[in-house]
CSV table of C-alpha atoms (C1' of nucleotides) in Angstrom, one decimal:
chain,number,residue,atom,x,y,z
L,1,UNK,CA,-13.5,-0.5,78.6
L,2,UNK,CA,-15.0,2.8,79.7
L,3,UNK,CA,-18.5,3.6,78.7
L,4,UNK,CA,-19.2,6.3,76.1
L,5,UNK,CA,-22.3,7.3,77.9
L,6,UNK,CA,-20.8,9.0,80.9
L,7,UNK,CA,-17.7,11.1,81.4
L,8,UNK,CA,-14.9,9.5,83.3
L,9,UNK,CA,-14.5,11.3,86.6
L,10,UNK,CA,-11.2,13.2,87.2
L,11,UNK,CA,-10.9,12.9,90.9
L,12,UNK,CA,-9.8,9.6,92.5
L,13,UNK,CA,-12.7,9.5,95.0
L,14,UNK,CA,-15.2,10.1,92.3
L,15,UNK,CA,-13.8,7.3,90.2
L,16,UNK,CA,-13.9,5.0,93.2
L,17,UNK,CA,-17.5,5.9,94.0
L,18,UNK,CA,-18.5,5.3,90.3
L,19,UNK,CA,-17.0,1.8,90.6
L,20,UNK,CA,-18.8,1.1,93.9
L,21,UNK,CA,-22.1,2.3,92.4
L,22,UNK,CA,-21.6,0.0,89.3
L,23,UNK,CA,-20.9,-3.0,91.5
L,24,UNK,CA,-23.8,-2.3,93.8
L,25,UNK,CA,-26.1,-1.7,90.9
L,26,UNK,CA,-25.1,-5.0,89.3
L,27,UNK,CA,-25.9,-6.9,92.5
L,28,UNK,CA,-29.2,-5.1,92.9
L,29,UNK,CA,-30.3,-5.6,89.3
L,30,UNK,CA,-29.3,-9.2,89.4
L,31,UNK,CA,-31.4,-9.8,92.4
L,32,UNK,CA,-34.4,-7.6,91.8
L,33,UNK,CA,-34.3,-6.5,88.1
L,34,UNK,CA,-33.6,-3.1,86.7
L,35,UNK,CA,-36.4,-1.6,88.7
L,36,UNK,CA,-34.5,-2.1,91.9
L,37,UNK,CA,-34.5,0.9,94.3
L,38,UNK,CA,-31.9,3.4,93.5
L,39,UNK,CA,-31.8,4.4,97.1
L,40,UNK,CA,-30.8,0.8,97.9
L,41,UNK,CA,-28.1,0.9,95.3
L,42,UNK,CA,-26.7,4.1,96.8
L,43,UNK,CA,-26.9,2.7,100.3
L,44,UNK,CA,-25.2,-0.5,99.3
L,45,UNK,CA,-22.5,1.5,97.6
L,46,UNK,CA,-22.0,3.5,100.7
L,47,UNK,CA,-22.7,6.9,99.0
L,48,UNK,CA,-25.5,9.4,99.2
L,49,UNK,CA,-28.3,9.4,96.7
L,50,UNK,CA,-27.1,12.7,95.3
L,51,UNK,CA,-23.8,11.0,94.3
L,52,UNK,CA,-25.6,8.3,92.4
L,53,UNK,CA,-27.5,11.0,90.5
L,54,UNK,CA,-24.4,13.0,89.8
L,55,UNK,CA,-22.8,10.0,88.1
L,56,UNK,CA,-25.9,8.6,86.5
L,57,UNK,CA,-28.6,11.2,85.9
L,58,UNK,CA,-31.2,8.6,84.8
L,59,UNK,CA,-31.9,4.9,85.6
L,60,UNK,CA,-31.2,4.0,82.0
L,61,UNK,CA,-27.8,5.6,82.2
L,62,UNK,CA,-26.9,3.5,85.1
L,63,UNK,CA,-28.3,0.3,83.5
L,64,UNK,CA,-26.4,0.9,80.3
L,65,UNK,CA,-23.2,1.7,82.2
L,66,UNK,CA,-23.4,-1.5,84.1
L,67,UNK,CA,-23.7,-3.7,81.0
L,68,UNK,CA,-21.3,-1.6,78.9
L,69,UNK,CA,-18.7,-4.4,78.8
L,70,UNK,CA,-21.3,-6.9,77.8
L,71,UNK,CA,-22.5,-4.6,75.0
L,72,UNK,CA,-18.9,-4.1,73.8
L,73,UNK,CA,-18.6,-7.9,73.6
L,74,UNK,CA,-21.8,-8.1,71.5
L,75,UNK,CA,-20.4,-5.4,69.2
L,76,UNK,CA,-17.1,-7.2,68.8
L,77,UNK,CA,-18.8,-10.5,68.2
L,78,UNK,CA,-20.7,-8.8,65.4
L,79,UNK,CA,-17.7,-7.5,63.7
L,80,UNK,CA,-15.9,-10.8,64.0
L,81,UNK,CA,-18.9,-12.7,62.5
L,82,UNK,CA,-19.1,-10.3,59.7
L,83,UNK,CA,-15.4,-10.9,58.8
L,84,UNK,CA,-16.0,-14.7,58.8
L,85,UNK,CA,-18.4,-16.5,56.5
L,86,UNK,CA,-21.8,-18.3,57.0
L,87,UNK,CA,-24.2,-15.3,56.8
L,88,UNK,CA,-27.2,-17.2,58.2
L,89,UNK,CA,-25.3,-18.8,61.0
L,90,UNK,CA,-23.7,-15.5,61.9
L,91,UNK,CA,-27.2,-13.9,62.3
L,92,UNK,CA,-28.3,-16.8,64.4
L,93,UNK,CA,-25.3,-16.7,66.7
L,94,UNK,CA,-25.3,-13.0,67.1
L,95,UNK,CA,-29.0,-12.8,67.9
L,96,UNK,CA,-28.6,-15.6,70.4
L,97,UNK,CA,-25.8,-13.6,72.2
L,98,UNK,CA,-27.9,-10.4,72.0
L,99,UNK,CA,-30.9,-12.2,73.6
L,100,UNK,CA,-28.7,-13.8,76.3
L,101,UNK,CA,-27.2,-10.4,77.1
L,102,UNK,CA,-30.7,-9.0,77.6
L,103,UNK,CA,-31.6,-11.9,79.9
L,104,UNK,CA,-29.1,-11.0,82.6
L,105,UNK,CA,-31.4,-8.6,84.4
L,106,UNK,CA,-35.2,-8.7,84.5
L,107,UNK,CA,-36.6,-5.7,82.7
L,108,UNK,CA,-33.5,-5.1,80.5
L,109,UNK,CA,-35.3,-5.8,77.2
L,110,UNK,CA,-36.9,-2.4,77.0
L,111,UNK,CA,-33.6,-0.6,77.5
L,112,UNK,CA,-31.9,-2.7,74.9
L,113,UNK,CA,-34.8,-2.1,72.4
L,114,UNK,CA,-34.8,1.7,73.0
L,115,UNK,CA,-31.5,2.9,74.4
L,116,UNK,CA,-31.6,6.6,75.2
L,117,UNK,CA,-29.3,8.5,72.8
L,118,UNK,CA,-26.5,10.1,74.7
L,119,UNK,CA,-26.6,13.9,75.0
L,120,UNK,CA,-23.3,14.4,73.2
L,121,UNK,CA,-24.8,12.9,70.0
L,122,UNK,CA,-22.3,10.0,69.9
L,123,UNK,CA,-23.5,6.5,69.3
L,124,UNK,CA,-23.9,4.6,72.6
L,125,UNK,CA,-22.3,1.3,73.1
L,126,UNK,CA,-25.7,-0.2,72.8
L,127,UNK,CA,-26.3,1.5,69.5
L,128,UNK,CA,-23.0,0.3,68.2
L,129,UNK,CA,-23.8,-3.2,69.2
L,130,UNK,CA,-27.2,-3.1,67.4
L,131,UNK,CA,-25.5,-1.6,64.3
L,132,UNK,CA,-23.2,-4.6,64.2
L,133,UNK,CA,-26.2,-6.9,64.3
L,134,UNK,CA,-28.0,-5.0,61.6
L,135,UNK,CA,-24.9,-5.3,59.4
L,136,UNK,CA,-25.1,-9.1,59.7
L,137,UNK,CA,-28.8,-9.1,58.9
L,138,UNK,CA,-28.2,-6.9,55.8
L,139,UNK,CA,-25.5,-9.2,54.6
L,140,UNK,CA,-27.8,-12.2,55.0
L,141,UNK,CA,-30.5,-10.6,53.0
L,142,UNK,CA,-28.1,-9.5,50.3
L,143,UNK,CA,-26.7,-13.0,50.1
L,144,UNK,CA,-30.2,-14.3,49.6
L,145,UNK,CA,-30.3,-16.5,52.7
L,146,UNK,CA,-32.9,-14.4,54.5
L,147,UNK,CA,-36.1,-13.3,52.9
L,148,UNK,CA,-35.9,-10.0,51.1
L,149,UNK,CA,-38.7,-8.5,53.1
L,150,UNK,CA,-36.8,-8.7,56.4
L,151,UNK,CA,-36.1,-5.3,57.9
L,152,UNK,CA,-33.1,-5.2,60.2
L,153,UNK,CA,-34.8,-3.0,62.8
L,154,UNK,CA,-37.8,-5.4,62.8
L,155,UNK,CA,-35.5,-8.3,63.5
L,156,UNK,CA,-33.7,-6.5,66.3
L,157,UNK,CA,-37.1,-5.6,67.8
L,158,UNK,CA,-38.2,-9.2,67.6
L,159,UNK,CA,-35.0,-10.3,69.3
L,160,UNK,CA,-35.6,-7.8,72.2
L,161,UNK,CA,-39.2,-9.0,72.3
L,162,UNK,CA,-38.0,-12.6,72.7
L,163,UNK,CA,-35.9,-11.4,75.6
L,164,UNK,CA,-39.0,-9.8,77.0
L,165,UNK,CA,-40.9,-13.1,76.8
L,166,UNK,CA,-38.1,-14.6,78.9
L,167,UNK,CA,-38.7,-12.0,81.6
L,168,UNK,CA,-42.3,-13.1,82.0
L,169,UNK,CA,-43.1,-15.5,84.9
L,170,UNK,CA,-42.7,-19.2,84.3
L,171,UNK,CA,-40.9,-19.0,81.0
L,172,UNK,CA,-37.6,-21.0,81.0
L,173,UNK,CA,-34.6,-20.1,78.8
L,174,UNK,CA,-35.3,-23.1,76.6
L,175,UNK,CA,-38.5,-21.3,75.4
L,176,UNK,CA,-36.5,-18.3,74.3
L,177,UNK,CA,-34.0,-20.4,72.4
L,178,UNK,CA,-36.9,-22.3,70.7
L,179,UNK,CA,-38.7,-19.0,69.8
L,180,UNK,CA,-35.6,-17.6,68.2
L,181,UNK,CA,-35.0,-20.8,66.2
L,182,UNK,CA,-38.5,-21.0,65.0
L,183,UNK,CA,-38.4,-17.3,64.2
L,184,UNK,CA,-35.2,-17.2,62.2
L,185,UNK,CA,-36.2,-20.4,60.5
L,186,UNK,CA,-39.3,-18.7,59.3
L,187,UNK,CA,-37.3,-15.8,57.9
L,188,UNK,CA,-35.1,-18.0,55.7
L,189,UNK,CA,-35.4,-17.4,52.0
L,190,UNK,CA,-37.2,-20.2,50.2
L,191,UNK,CA,-34.8,-22.4,48.3
L,192,UNK,CA,-36.5,-21.8,45.0
I,1,UNK,CA,-70.9,-8.6,80.9
I,2,UNK,CA,-69.6,-8.9,84.4
I,3,UNK,CA,-66.0,-10.0,85.0
I,4,UNK,CA,-65.4,-13.4,86.4
I,5,UNK,CA,-62.4,-12.0,88.3
I,6,UNK,CA,-64.3,-10.1,91.0
I,7,UNK,CA,-67.5,-10.7,92.9
I,8,UNK,CA,-70.4,-8.4,92.0
I,9,UNK,CA,-71.1,-6.1,94.9
I,10,UNK,CA,-74.5,-6.5,96.6
I,11,UNK,CA,-75.1,-3.0,97.8
I,12,UNK,CA,-76.1,-0.3,95.3
I,13,UNK,CA,-73.4,2.2,96.4
I,14,UNK,CA,-70.7,-0.4,96.1
I,15,UNK,CA,-71.8,-1.3,92.6
I,16,UNK,CA,-71.8,2.4,91.7
I,17,UNK,CA,-68.3,2.9,93.2
I,18,UNK,CA,-67.1,-0.1,91.2
I,19,UNK,CA,-68.4,1.4,88.0
I,20,UNK,CA,-66.9,4.8,88.8
I,21,UNK,CA,-63.5,3.1,89.5
I,22,UNK,CA,-63.6,1.3,86.2
I,23,UNK,CA,-64.3,4.4,84.3
I,24,UNK,CA,-61.6,6.4,86.1
I,25,UNK,CA,-59.1,3.6,85.6
I,26,UNK,CA,-59.9,3.4,81.9
I,27,UNK,CA,-59.3,7.1,81.5
I,28,UNK,CA,-56.0,7.0,83.5
I,29,UNK,CA,-54.7,3.9,81.8
I,30,UNK,CA,-55.5,5.4,78.4
I,31,UNK,CA,-53.6,8.5,79.2
I,32,UNK,CA,-50.7,7.2,81.3
I,33,UNK,CA,-50.6,3.4,80.7
I,34,UNK,CA,-51.3,0.7,83.2
I,35,UNK,CA,-48.7,2.0,85.7
I,36,UNK,CA,-50.9,5.1,86.3
I,37,UNK,CA,-51.1,6.1,90.0
I,38,UNK,CA,-53.9,4.2,91.8
I,39,UNK,CA,-54.3,7.1,94.1
I,40,UNK,CA,-55.1,9.2,91.1
I,41,UNK,CA,-57.6,6.7,89.9
I,42,UNK,CA,-59.3,6.6,93.3
I,43,UNK,CA,-59.3,10.4,93.5
I,44,UNK,CA,-60.8,10.7,90.0
I,45,UNK,CA,-63.5,8.2,90.9
I,46,UNK,CA,-64.3,10.3,94.0
I,47,UNK,CA,-63.6,7.4,96.5
I,48,UNK,CA,-60.9,6.7,99.1
I,49,UNK,CA,-58.0,4.5,98.2
I,50,UNK,CA,-59.3,1.8,100.6
I,51,UNK,CA,-62.4,1.5,98.4
I,52,UNK,CA,-60.3,0.9,95.4
I,53,UNK,CA,-58.3,-1.9,97.2
I,54,UNK,CA,-61.5,-3.4,98.4
I,55,UNK,CA,-62.9,-3.8,94.9
I,56,UNK,CA,-59.6,-4.6,93.2
I,57,UNK,CA,-57.0,-6.1,95.5
I,58,UNK,CA,-54.2,-5.8,92.9
I,59,UNK,CA,-53.4,-3.6,90.0
I,60,UNK,CA,-53.7,-6.5,87.6
I,61,UNK,CA,-57.2,-7.3,88.9
I,62,UNK,CA,-58.2,-3.7,88.1
I,63,UNK,CA,-56.6,-3.8,84.7
I,64,UNK,CA,-58.2,-7.1,83.8
I,65,UNK,CA,-61.6,-5.9,85.0
I,66,UNK,CA,-61.4,-2.8,82.9
I,67,UNK,CA,-60.7,-4.7,79.7
I,68,UNK,CA,-63.0,-7.6,80.5
I,69,UNK,CA,-65.5,-6.7,77.8
I,70,UNK,CA,-62.7,-6.5,75.2
I,71,UNK,CA,-61.4,-9.9,76.3
I,72,UNK,CA,-64.9,-11.3,76.0
I,73,UNK,CA,-65.0,-10.0,72.4
I,74,UNK,CA,-61.7,-11.7,71.7
I,75,UNK,CA,-63.0,-15.0,73.1
I,76,UNK,CA,-66.2,-14.8,71.1
I,77,UNK,CA,-64.2,-14.0,67.9
I,78,UNK,CA,-62.2,-17.1,68.5
I,79,UNK,CA,-65.2,-19.4,68.8
I,80,UNK,CA,-66.8,-17.8,65.7
I,81,UNK,CA,-63.7,-18.2,63.6
I,82,UNK,CA,-63.4,-21.8,64.8
I,83,UNK,CA,-66.9,-22.5,63.5
I,84,UNK,CA,-66.1,-21.0,60.1
I,85,UNK,CA,-63.4,-22.2,57.7
I,86,UNK,CA,-60.0,-20.9,56.6
I,87,UNK,CA,-57.8,-22.2,59.4
I,88,UNK,CA,-54.8,-20.0,58.5
I,89,UNK,CA,-56.8,-16.8,57.9
I,90,UNK,CA,-58.6,-17.5,61.2
I,91,UNK,CA,-55.3,-17.6,63.1
I,92,UNK,CA,-54.1,-14.4,61.4
I,93,UNK,CA,-57.3,-12.5,62.1
I,94,UNK,CA,-57.5,-13.6,65.7
I,95,UNK,CA,-53.9,-12.8,66.5
I,96,UNK,CA,-54.4,-9.3,64.9
I,97,UNK,CA,-57.4,-8.7,67.2
I,98,UNK,CA,-55.5,-10.0,70.2
I,99,UNK,CA,-52.6,-7.7,69.5
I,100,UNK,CA,-54.9,-4.7,68.9
I,101,UNK,CA,-56.6,-5.4,72.3
I,102,UNK,CA,-53.2,-5.3,74.0
I,103,UNK,CA,-52.4,-2.1,72.3
I,104,UNK,CA,-55.1,0.0,74.0
I,105,UNK,CA,-53.0,0.7,77.1
I,106,UNK,CA,-49.3,1.0,77.3
I,107,UNK,CA,-47.9,-1.8,79.5
I,108,UNK,CA,-50.8,-4.1,78.9
I,109,UNK,CA,-48.8,-6.8,77.1
I,110,UNK,CA,-47.3,-8.2,80.2
I,111,UNK,CA,-50.7,-8.7,81.9
I,112,UNK,CA,-52.1,-10.4,78.7
I,113,UNK,CA,-49.1,-12.7,78.5
I,114,UNK,CA,-49.3,-13.7,82.2
I,115,UNK,CA,-52.8,-13.1,83.6
I,116,UNK,CA,-53.0,-13.8,87.3
I,117,UNK,CA,-55.1,-16.8,88.0
I,118,UNK,CA,-58.2,-15.9,90.0
I,119,UNK,CA,-58.3,-17.2,93.5
I,120,UNK,CA,-61.4,-19.2,93.0
I,121,UNK,CA,-59.6,-21.4,90.5
I,122,UNK,CA,-62.0,-20.5,87.6
I,123,UNK,CA,-60.5,-19.5,84.3
I,124,UNK,CA,-60.3,-15.8,83.9
I,125,UNK,CA,-61.8,-14.1,80.9
I,126,UNK,CA,-58.2,-13.6,79.7
I,127,UNK,CA,-57.5,-17.3,80.0
I,128,UNK,CA,-60.7,-18.1,78.1
I,129,UNK,CA,-59.7,-15.7,75.3
I,130,UNK,CA,-56.2,-17.2,75.0
I,131,UNK,CA,-57.7,-20.7,75.0
I,132,UNK,CA,-59.9,-19.7,72.1
I,133,UNK,CA,-56.8,-18.6,70.2
I,134,UNK,CA,-54.9,-21.7,71.1
I,135,UNK,CA,-57.7,-23.8,69.6
I,136,UNK,CA,-57.4,-21.9,66.3
I,137,UNK,CA,-53.7,-22.5,66.3
I,138,UNK,CA,-54.1,-26.2,67.0
I,139,UNK,CA,-56.6,-26.6,64.2
I,140,UNK,CA,-54.2,-24.8,61.8
I,141,UNK,CA,-51.4,-27.2,62.7
I,142,UNK,CA,-53.7,-30.2,62.4
I,143,UNK,CA,-54.9,-29.0,59.0
I,144,UNK,CA,-51.3,-28.8,57.9
I,145,UNK,CA,-51.3,-25.1,57.1
I,146,UNK,CA,-49.0,-24.2,60.0
I,147,UNK,CA,-45.7,-25.9,60.6
I,148,UNK,CA,-45.9,-28.9,62.9
I,149,UNK,CA,-43.3,-27.5,65.3
I,150,UNK,CA,-45.5,-24.5,66.2
I,151,UNK,CA,-46.5,-24.6,69.9
I,152,UNK,CA,-49.7,-22.7,70.7
I,153,UNK,CA,-48.3,-21.1,73.8
I,154,UNK,CA,-45.2,-20.0,71.9
I,155,UNK,CA,-47.3,-18.3,69.3
I,156,UNK,CA,-49.5,-16.6,72.0
I,157,UNK,CA,-46.3,-15.4,73.7
I,158,UNK,CA,-45.0,-14.0,70.4
I,159,UNK,CA,-48.2,-12.2,69.8
I,160,UNK,CA,-47.9,-10.6,73.2
I,161,UNK,CA,-44.3,-9.8,72.5
I,162,UNK,CA,-45.3,-8.0,69.3
I,163,UNK,CA,-47.7,-6.0,71.4
I,164,UNK,CA,-44.8,-5.2,73.6
I,165,UNK,CA,-42.8,-3.9,70.7
I,166,UNK,CA,-45.6,-1.5,69.9
I,167,UNK,CA,-45.3,-0.2,73.5
I,168,UNK,CA,-41.8,0.9,72.9
I,169,UNK,CA,-41.1,4.6,71.9
I,170,UNK,CA,-41.2,5.5,68.3
I,171,UNK,CA,-42.8,2.3,67.0
I,172,UNK,CA,-45.9,2.9,64.9
I,173,UNK,CA,-48.8,0.4,64.6
I,174,UNK,CA,-47.8,-0.4,61.1
I,175,UNK,CA,-44.7,-2.0,62.4
I,176,UNK,CA,-46.7,-4.4,64.6
I,177,UNK,CA,-48.9,-5.4,61.7
I,178,UNK,CA,-45.8,-6.0,59.6
I,179,UNK,CA,-44.2,-8.0,62.3
I,180,UNK,CA,-47.2,-10.2,62.7
I,181,UNK,CA,-47.5,-10.8,59.0
I,182,UNK,CA,-43.8,-11.6,58.6
I,183,UNK,CA,-44.0,-13.9,61.6
I,184,UNK,CA,-47.2,-15.8,60.7
I,185,UNK,CA,-45.8,-16.1,57.1
I,186,UNK,CA,-42.7,-17.8,58.5
I,187,UNK,CA,-44.8,-20.3,60.4
I,188,UNK,CA,-46.7,-21.5,57.3
I,189,UNK,CA,-46.1,-25.1,56.4
I,190,UNK,CA,-44.0,-25.5,53.3
I,191,UNK,CA,-46.2,-26.5,50.3
I,192,UNK,CA,-44.2,-29.7,49.6
V,1,DA,C1',-14.9,19.3,91.8
V,2,DC,C1',-17.3,16.4,94.3
V,3,DC,C1',-19.9,14.5,98.3
V,4,DT,C1',-23.5,14.4,102.0
V,5,DG,C1',-27.8,13.9,103.6
V,6,DA,C1',-31.9,16.4,104.7
V,7,DA,C1',-36.0,17.7,102.5
V,8,DC,C1',-39.9,17.4,99.5
V,9,DA,C1',-43.4,15.2,96.7
V,10,DC,C1',-45.4,11.1,95.5
V,11,DC,C1',-47.2,6.5,95.7
V,12,DG,C1',-48.9,1.8,97.5
V,13,DT,C1',-51.0,-0.4,101.2
V,14,DT,C1',-53.3,-1.0,105.6
V,15,DC,C1',-56.6,-0.3,109.1
V,16,DA,C1',-59.3,1.9,112.8
V,17,DA,C1',-63.3,4.4,112.9
V,18,DG,C1',-67.5,5.3,111.0
V,19,DT,C1',-72.4,4.6,108.5
X,1,DA,C1',-71.5,-4.7,104.2
X,2,DC,C1',-69.1,-1.1,102.8
X,3,DC,C1',-66.8,3.5,102.9
X,4,DT,C1',-63.5,7.0,104.6
X,5,DG,C1',-59.2,8.9,105.1
X,6,DA,C1',-55.4,9.1,108.2
X,7,DA,C1',-51.2,6.8,108.8
X,8,DC,C1',-47.0,4.3,107.5
X,9,DA,C1',-43.3,2.8,104.7
X,10,DC,C1',-40.9,3.5,100.7
X,11,DC,C1',-39.0,5.7,96.7
X,12,DG,C1',-37.2,9.3,93.3
X,13,DT,C1',-35.2,13.7,92.9
X,14,DT,C1',-33.3,18.1,94.3
X,15,DC,C1',-30.3,21.1,96.6
X,16,DA,C1',-28.0,23.8,100.3
X,17,DA,C1',-24.1,23.0,103.0
X,18,DG,C1',-19.9,21.1,103.3
X,19,DT,C1',-14.8,19.4,102.1
DNA sequence: ACCTGAACACCGTTCAAGT
DNA sequence: ACCTGAACACCGTTCAAGT
């Protein structure tokens, strides 16, 4: 699926360069995190730095374009879970997927927490994904399985924050899963 | 109080340069966050870049030296709260202070969460502060006011993560306080 | 319409020369 | 023992020239 954050190039060579850049960026981000040198990315893609900037005017634009498919998956998962039952389990499962998505590149948590709004005013894929998660949280609160004082944005921020914890040195993925479980558990409505 | 992370210079001009660097770094970090240019810091202090590196071999060393007094305060607060009663309130108050300390410079959360261990093997001021907090958490668990599955390191990580949330664009301090309250509330032992 | 790559500014880090 | 500042490598970003 094509990202909503960047126009699809019309010329064949431009489309090809875009694809090469995305592949090179994925490799570089995987190895060195989202702060990887953009010069290196351009070199690995076999294009000049100017071409990279033409396709992706900011680092965040490149990062979000690279994970666009993943964010689409998160969005779809959210709508599917909303259609099914189990409001609390849905929140848990979606948050887990959101956190896992953030864990693929070091430094990604900040971009997920504050995705730059696209210039055209449309909602970015990241925004759409987060909205799907927020809808699940709202339902869980309305159904009375999450505490009434839970704010969807707060919960999304905390999920990104847990991803951030996983980016720190010497934290294993198990710690993030445990943090999420402990956290969601603490937000369950008391069975009064 | 002198930091444990760097040797105190013997010569008067060296001690003075160290002080000038700390002041300049504080100003730069306040304005631009902990990623402020070290060249700028050296220039503002009126010394060459080599002098900065001689006093503070890494950026983290400089950052931790600048906030050393603040960390000492956090440490002292921890020991005082441990001597007094109210195990749950003590944890809450200490975490609030820890989070506020992390909020003084943008980007500080990561350093607080993973302070580099000093070469001499001694505990850094940051380590000592965190240990004081961990002791409060352990007591609260033992007294049965926090859930038994709460791990001190997990809680310290979550506090740093909340600080990190506050570093993101468009999050006001009220959000961090609310996050901490919601979080600690969720970790309270059920009054069975 | 798009690409190239030189050019510029900036930054981190080291180190030879100095006092 | 400590300082200076030149030097080097690297990176982000722009833009004139090209196709």
